[in-house]
Short mmCIF file of C-alpha atoms and ligand atoms in Angstrom, two decimals:
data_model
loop_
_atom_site.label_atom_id
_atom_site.label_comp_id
_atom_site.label_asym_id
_atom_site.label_seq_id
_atom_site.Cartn_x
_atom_site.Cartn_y
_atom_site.Cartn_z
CA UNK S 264 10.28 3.43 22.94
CA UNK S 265 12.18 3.22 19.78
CA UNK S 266 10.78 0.17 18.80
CA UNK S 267 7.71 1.73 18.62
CA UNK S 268 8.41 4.74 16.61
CA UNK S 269 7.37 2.43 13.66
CA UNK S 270 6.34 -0.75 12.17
CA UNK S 271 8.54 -3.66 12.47
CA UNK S 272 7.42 -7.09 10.46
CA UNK S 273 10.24 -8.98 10.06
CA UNK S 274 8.07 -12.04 8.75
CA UNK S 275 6.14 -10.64 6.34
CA UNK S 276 4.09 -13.29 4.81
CA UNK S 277 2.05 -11.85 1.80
CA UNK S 278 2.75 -13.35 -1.55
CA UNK S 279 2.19 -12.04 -5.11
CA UNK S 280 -0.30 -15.15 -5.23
CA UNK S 281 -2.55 -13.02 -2.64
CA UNK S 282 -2.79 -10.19 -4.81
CA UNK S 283 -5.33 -10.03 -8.02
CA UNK S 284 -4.50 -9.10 -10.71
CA UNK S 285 -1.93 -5.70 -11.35
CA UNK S 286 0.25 -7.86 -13.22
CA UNK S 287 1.84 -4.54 -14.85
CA UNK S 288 2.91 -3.71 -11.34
CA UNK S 289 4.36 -6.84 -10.34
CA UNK S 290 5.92 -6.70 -13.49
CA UNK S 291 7.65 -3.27 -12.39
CA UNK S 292 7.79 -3.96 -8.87
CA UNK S 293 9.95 -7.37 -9.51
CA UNK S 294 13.03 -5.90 -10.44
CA UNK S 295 13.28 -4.78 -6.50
CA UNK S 296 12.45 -8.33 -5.59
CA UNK S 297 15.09 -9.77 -7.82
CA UNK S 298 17.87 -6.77 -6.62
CA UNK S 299 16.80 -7.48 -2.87
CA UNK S 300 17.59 -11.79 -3.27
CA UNK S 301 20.63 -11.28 -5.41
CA UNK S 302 22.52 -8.13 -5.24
CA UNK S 303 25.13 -9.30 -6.48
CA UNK S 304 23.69 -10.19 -9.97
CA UNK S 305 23.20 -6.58 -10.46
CA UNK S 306 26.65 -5.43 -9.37
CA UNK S 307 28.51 -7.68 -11.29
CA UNK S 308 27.42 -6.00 -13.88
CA UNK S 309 28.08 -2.44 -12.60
CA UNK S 310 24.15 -2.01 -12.88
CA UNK S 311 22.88 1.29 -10.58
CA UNK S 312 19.16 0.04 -8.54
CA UNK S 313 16.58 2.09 -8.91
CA UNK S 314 16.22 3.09 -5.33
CA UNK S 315 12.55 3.53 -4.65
CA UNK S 316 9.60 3.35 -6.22
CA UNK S 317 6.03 5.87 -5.86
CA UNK S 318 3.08 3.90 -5.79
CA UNK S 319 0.25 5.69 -6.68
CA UNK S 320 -3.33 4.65 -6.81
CA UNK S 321 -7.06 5.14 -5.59
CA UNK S 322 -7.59 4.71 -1.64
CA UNK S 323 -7.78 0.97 -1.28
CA UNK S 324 -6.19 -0.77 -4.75
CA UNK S 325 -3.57 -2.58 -2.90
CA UNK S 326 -0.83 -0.22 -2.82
CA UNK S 327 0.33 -1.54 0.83
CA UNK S 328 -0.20 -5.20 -0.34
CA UNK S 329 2.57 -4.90 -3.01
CA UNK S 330 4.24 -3.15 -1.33
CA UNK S 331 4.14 -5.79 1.78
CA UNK S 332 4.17 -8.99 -1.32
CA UNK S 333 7.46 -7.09 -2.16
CA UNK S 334 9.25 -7.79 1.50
CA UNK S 335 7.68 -11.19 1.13
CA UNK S 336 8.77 -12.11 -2.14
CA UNK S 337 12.23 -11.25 -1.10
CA UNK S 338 12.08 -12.33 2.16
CA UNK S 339 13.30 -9.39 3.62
CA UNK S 340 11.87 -7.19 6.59
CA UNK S 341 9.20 -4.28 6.13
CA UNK S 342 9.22 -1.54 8.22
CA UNK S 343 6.35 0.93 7.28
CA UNK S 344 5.61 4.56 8.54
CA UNK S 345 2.55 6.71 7.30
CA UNK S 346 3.13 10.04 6.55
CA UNK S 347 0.47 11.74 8.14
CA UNK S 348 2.01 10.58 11.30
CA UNK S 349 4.44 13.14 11.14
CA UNK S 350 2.29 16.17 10.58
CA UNK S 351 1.53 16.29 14.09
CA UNK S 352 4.68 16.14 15.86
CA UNK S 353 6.93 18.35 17.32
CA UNK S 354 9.64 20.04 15.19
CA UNK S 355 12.37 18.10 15.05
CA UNK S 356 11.24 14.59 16.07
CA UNK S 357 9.96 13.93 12.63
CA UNK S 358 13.58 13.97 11.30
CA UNK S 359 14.94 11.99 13.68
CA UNK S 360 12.09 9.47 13.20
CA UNK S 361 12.90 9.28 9.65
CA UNK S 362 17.00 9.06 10.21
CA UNK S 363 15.91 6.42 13.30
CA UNK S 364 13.61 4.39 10.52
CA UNK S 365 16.54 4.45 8.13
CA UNK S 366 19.02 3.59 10.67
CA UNK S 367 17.24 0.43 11.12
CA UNK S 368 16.49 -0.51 7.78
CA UNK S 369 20.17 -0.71 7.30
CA UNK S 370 21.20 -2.34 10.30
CA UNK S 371 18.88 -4.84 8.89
CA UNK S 372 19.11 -4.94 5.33
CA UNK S 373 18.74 -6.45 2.84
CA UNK S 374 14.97 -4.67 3.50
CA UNK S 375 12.17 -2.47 2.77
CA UNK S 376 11.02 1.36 3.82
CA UNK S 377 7.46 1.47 3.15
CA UNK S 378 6.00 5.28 3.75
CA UNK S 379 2.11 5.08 3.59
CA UNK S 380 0.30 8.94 2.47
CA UNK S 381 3.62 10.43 1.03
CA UNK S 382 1.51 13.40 -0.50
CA UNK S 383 1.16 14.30 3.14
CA UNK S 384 5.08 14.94 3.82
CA UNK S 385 6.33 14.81 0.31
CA UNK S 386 3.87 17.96 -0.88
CA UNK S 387 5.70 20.54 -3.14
CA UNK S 388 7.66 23.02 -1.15
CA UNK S 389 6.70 26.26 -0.39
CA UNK S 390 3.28 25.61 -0.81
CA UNK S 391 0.51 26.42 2.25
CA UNK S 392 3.68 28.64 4.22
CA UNK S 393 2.56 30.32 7.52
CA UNK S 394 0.31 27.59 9.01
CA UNK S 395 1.87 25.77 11.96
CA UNK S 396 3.12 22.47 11.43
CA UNK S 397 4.72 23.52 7.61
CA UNK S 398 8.89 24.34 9.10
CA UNK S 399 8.22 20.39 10.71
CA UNK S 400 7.21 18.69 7.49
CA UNK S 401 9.35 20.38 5.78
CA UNK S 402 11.99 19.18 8.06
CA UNK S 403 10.88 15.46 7.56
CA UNK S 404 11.47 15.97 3.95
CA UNK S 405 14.55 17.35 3.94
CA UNK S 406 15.44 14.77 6.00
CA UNK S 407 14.19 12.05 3.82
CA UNK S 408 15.38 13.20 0.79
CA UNK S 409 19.06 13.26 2.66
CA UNK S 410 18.60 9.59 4.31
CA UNK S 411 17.82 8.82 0.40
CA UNK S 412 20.89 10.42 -1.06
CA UNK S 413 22.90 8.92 1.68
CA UNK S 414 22.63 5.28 0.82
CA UNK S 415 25.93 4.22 -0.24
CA UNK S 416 25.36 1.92 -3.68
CA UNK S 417 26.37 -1.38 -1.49
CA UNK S 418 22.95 -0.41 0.75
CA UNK S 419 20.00 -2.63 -0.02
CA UNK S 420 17.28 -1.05 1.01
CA UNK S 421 14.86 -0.29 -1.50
CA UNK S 422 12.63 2.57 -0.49
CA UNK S 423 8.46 2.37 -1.64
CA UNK S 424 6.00 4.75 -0.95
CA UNK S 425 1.96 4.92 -1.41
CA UNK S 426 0.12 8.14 -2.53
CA UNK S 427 -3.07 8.46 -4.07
CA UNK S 428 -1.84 12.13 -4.65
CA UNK S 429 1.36 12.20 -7.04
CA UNK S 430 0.55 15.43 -8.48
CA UNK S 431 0.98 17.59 -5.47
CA UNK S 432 4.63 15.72 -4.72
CA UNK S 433 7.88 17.71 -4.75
CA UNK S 434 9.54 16.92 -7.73
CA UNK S 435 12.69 16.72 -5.59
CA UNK S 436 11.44 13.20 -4.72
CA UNK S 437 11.90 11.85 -8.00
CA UNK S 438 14.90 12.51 -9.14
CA UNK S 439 17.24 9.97 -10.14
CA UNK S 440 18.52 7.79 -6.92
CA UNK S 441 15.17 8.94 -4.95
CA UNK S 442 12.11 7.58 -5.72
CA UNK S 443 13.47 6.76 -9.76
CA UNK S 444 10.38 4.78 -10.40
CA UNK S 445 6.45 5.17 -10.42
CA UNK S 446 4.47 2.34 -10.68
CA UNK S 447 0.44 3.48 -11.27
CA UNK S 448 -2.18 1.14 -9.95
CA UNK S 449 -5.51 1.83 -10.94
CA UNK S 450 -8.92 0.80 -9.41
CA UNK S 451 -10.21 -2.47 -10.84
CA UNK S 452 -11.91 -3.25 -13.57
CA UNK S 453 -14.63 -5.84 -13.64
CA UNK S 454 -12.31 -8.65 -14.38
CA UNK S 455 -9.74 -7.65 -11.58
CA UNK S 456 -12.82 -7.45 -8.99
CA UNK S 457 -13.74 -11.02 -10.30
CA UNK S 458 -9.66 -12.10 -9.37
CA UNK S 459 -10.05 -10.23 -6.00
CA UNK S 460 -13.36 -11.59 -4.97
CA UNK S 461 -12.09 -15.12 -5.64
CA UNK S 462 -9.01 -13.98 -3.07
CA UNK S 463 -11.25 -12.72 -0.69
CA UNK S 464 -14.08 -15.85 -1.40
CA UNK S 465 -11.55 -18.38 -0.91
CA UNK S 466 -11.13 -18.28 3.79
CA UNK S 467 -14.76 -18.50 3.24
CA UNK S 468 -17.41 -21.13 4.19
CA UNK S 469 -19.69 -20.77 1.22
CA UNK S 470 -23.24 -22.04 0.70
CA UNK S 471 -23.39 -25.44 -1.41
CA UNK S 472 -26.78 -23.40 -2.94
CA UNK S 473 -24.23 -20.68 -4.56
CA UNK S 474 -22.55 -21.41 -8.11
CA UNK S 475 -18.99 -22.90 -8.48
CA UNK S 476 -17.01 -20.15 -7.05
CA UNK S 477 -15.19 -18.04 -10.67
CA UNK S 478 -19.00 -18.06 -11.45
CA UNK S 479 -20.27 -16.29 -8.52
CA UNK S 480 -17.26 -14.32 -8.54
CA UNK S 481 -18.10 -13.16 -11.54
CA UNK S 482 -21.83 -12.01 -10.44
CA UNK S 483 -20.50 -10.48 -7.27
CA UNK S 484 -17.82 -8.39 -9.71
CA UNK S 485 -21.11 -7.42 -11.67
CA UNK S 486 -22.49 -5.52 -9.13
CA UNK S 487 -19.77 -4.04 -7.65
CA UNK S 488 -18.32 -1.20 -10.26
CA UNK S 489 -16.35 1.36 -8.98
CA UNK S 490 -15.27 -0.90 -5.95
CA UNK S 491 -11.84 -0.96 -4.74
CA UNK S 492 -10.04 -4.03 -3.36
CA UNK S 493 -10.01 -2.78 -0.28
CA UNK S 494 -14.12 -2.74 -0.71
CA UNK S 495 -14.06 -6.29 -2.15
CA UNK S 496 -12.28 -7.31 0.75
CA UNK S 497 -14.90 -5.81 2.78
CA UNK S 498 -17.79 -7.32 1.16
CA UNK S 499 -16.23 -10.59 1.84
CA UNK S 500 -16.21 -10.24 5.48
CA UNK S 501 -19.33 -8.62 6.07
CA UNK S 502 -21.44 -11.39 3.89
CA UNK S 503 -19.37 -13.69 6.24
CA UNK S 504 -20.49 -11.22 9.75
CA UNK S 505 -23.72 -10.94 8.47
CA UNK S 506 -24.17 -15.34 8.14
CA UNK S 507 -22.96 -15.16 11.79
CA UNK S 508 -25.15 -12.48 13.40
CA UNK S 509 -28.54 -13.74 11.23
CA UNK S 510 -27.13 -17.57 12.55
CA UNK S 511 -26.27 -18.97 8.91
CA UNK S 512 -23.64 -22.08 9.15
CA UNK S 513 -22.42 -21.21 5.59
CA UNK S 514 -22.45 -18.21 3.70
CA UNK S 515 -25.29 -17.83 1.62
CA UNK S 516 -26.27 -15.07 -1.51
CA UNK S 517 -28.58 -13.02 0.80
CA UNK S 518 -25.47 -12.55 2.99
CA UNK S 519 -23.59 -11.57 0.28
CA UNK S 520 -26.60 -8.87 -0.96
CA UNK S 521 -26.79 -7.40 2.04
CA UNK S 522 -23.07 -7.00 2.85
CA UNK S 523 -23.31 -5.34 -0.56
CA UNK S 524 -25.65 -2.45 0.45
CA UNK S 525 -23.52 -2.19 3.47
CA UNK S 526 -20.70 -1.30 2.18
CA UNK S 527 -22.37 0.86 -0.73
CA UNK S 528 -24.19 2.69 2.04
CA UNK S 529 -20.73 3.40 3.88
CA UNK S 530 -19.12 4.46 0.40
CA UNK S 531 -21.75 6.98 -0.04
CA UNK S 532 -21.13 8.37 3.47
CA UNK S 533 -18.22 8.47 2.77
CA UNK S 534 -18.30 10.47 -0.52
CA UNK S 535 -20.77 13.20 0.87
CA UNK S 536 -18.45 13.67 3.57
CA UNK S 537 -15.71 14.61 1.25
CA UNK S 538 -17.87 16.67 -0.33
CA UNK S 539 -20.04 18.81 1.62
CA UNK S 540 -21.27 21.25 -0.52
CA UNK S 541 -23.26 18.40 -2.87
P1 ATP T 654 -4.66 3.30 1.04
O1 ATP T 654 -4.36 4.21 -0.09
O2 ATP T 654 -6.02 3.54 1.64
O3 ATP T 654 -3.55 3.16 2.04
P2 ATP T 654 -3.85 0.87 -0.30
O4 ATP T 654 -3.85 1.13 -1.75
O5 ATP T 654 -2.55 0.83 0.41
O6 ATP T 654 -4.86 1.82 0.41
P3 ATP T 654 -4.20 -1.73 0.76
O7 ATP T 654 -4.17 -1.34 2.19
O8 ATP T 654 -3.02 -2.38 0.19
O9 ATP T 654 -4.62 -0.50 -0.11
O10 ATP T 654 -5.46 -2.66 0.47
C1 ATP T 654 -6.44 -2.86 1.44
C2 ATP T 654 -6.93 -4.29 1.38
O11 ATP T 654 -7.69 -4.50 0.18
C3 ATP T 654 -5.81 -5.30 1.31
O12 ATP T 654 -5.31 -5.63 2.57
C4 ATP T 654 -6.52 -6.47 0.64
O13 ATP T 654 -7.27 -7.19 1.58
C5 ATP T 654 -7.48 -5.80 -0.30
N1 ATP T 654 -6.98 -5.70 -1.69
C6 ATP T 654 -6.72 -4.56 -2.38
N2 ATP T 654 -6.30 -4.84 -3.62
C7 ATP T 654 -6.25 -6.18 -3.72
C8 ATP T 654 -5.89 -7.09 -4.78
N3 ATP T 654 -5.48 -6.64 -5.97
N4 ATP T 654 -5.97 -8.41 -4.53
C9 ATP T 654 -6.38 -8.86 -3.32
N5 ATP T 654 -6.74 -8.07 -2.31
C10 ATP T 654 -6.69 -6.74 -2.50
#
């Protein structure tokens, strides 16, 4: 059913307050938050809106978050689509999907287009020709790129989409009223980790035997380089699965050491994985 062909939240309720940190993004990504509420401010003045933004980033730094915190902010609906969906369909429903998503998003609008993996329809043209499956996401991106030129200036749908590959995108996508902005989100540094564990800490029923909670977010950020957010987040629930399966009744630092390894161990599977030949 149509209704299915994508993700619908019309309630979206994250909040810049649950994301750590990136305060250069929400910077950036608060002009579409401020055009989305009041349009009007902005036409007044005969002022053109950017009309998407590229978010690009590491697997896992929040790139869906803000991009979610942006519908919420505004208090608009999301409707999301990953890219890689499309690879596998039949030629021509991946255009229609796209002119179907943007048909909605305007019926609906004030809102928000969210496409997940961009890199995986938005590749430079012309690249990889002769394998199967090319002529149809081709076809996607043609159509995108003409659902994007479409929008009339009185539209307000603001178009975002994730990659954590913007140098293999079709420079097609970023010219001016396509995706006109690129907001870069990097993987956390210690500090960030520290904001994002105390996110991730705070649903949690913590040991009274662990240190006042910026403390021992502070330790946890210690031993976690080269985590993601999406990995912090993960630590944070395993410590948590871990307390329940060993039959803790708070979460204690052994919980938290061992949903450590854990997720180190899967990040190393992970890694050899992608790369085979090491
Ligand atoms: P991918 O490239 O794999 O799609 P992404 O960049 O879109 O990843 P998200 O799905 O937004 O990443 O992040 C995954 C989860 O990680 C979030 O739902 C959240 O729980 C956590 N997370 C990531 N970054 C942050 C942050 N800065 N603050 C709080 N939580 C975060």
């Amino acid at each position: 059913s149509k209704a299915r062909m994508f993700n619908n939240e019309t309630d979206v309720r994250v909040r810049f307050a649950d994301i750590a940190g990136m305060d250069e993004a929400k910077v950036e990504i608060m002009e579409f938050v401020s055009f989305l509420k009041e349009p009007a401010r902005y036409e007044r003045l005969g002022a053109k809106i950017p009309r998407g933004a590229i978010l690009s980033g590491p697997p896992g730094t929040g790139k869906t978050l803000l991009a979610k915190a942006t519908a919420g902010e505004a208090g608009v609906p999301f409707y999301s689509v990953s890219g890689s969906e499309f690879v596998e369909l039949f030629v021509g429903v991946g255009s229609s999907r796209v002119r179907d998503l943007f048909a909605t998003a305007k019926k609906n609008a004030p809102s928000i287009i969210f496409i997940d993996e961009i890199d995986a329809i938005g590749k430079s043209r012309g690249k990889g020709k002769g394998i199967g499956g090319n002529d149809e996401r081709e076809q996607t991106l043609n159509q995108l790129l003409v659902e994007m030129d479409g929008f009339g200036t009185q539209e307000h749908v603001v178009v975002l989409a994730g990659t954590n590959r913007p140098d293999v995108l079709d420079s097609a996508l970023m010219r001016p009223g396509r995706f006109d902005r690129h907001i870069t989100i990097d993987r956390p540094d210690v500090v960030g980790r520290k904001g994002i564990f105390m996110v991730h800490l705070k649903p949690l029923r913590l040991a009274s035997t662990l240190p006042e909670v910026g403390k021992f977010a502070e330790k946890l950020a210690v031993l976690t380089p080269g985590f993601s957010g999406a990995d912090v987040a993960n630590v944070c629930n395993e410590a948590a699965l871990h307390a329940a399966r060993v039959g803790h009744d708070s979460v204690t630092e052994d919980d938290f050491e061992a949903a450590i390894e854990r997720v180190i161990v899967g990040l190393e599977r992970k890694s050899r994985l992608l790369s085979p030949e090491e």
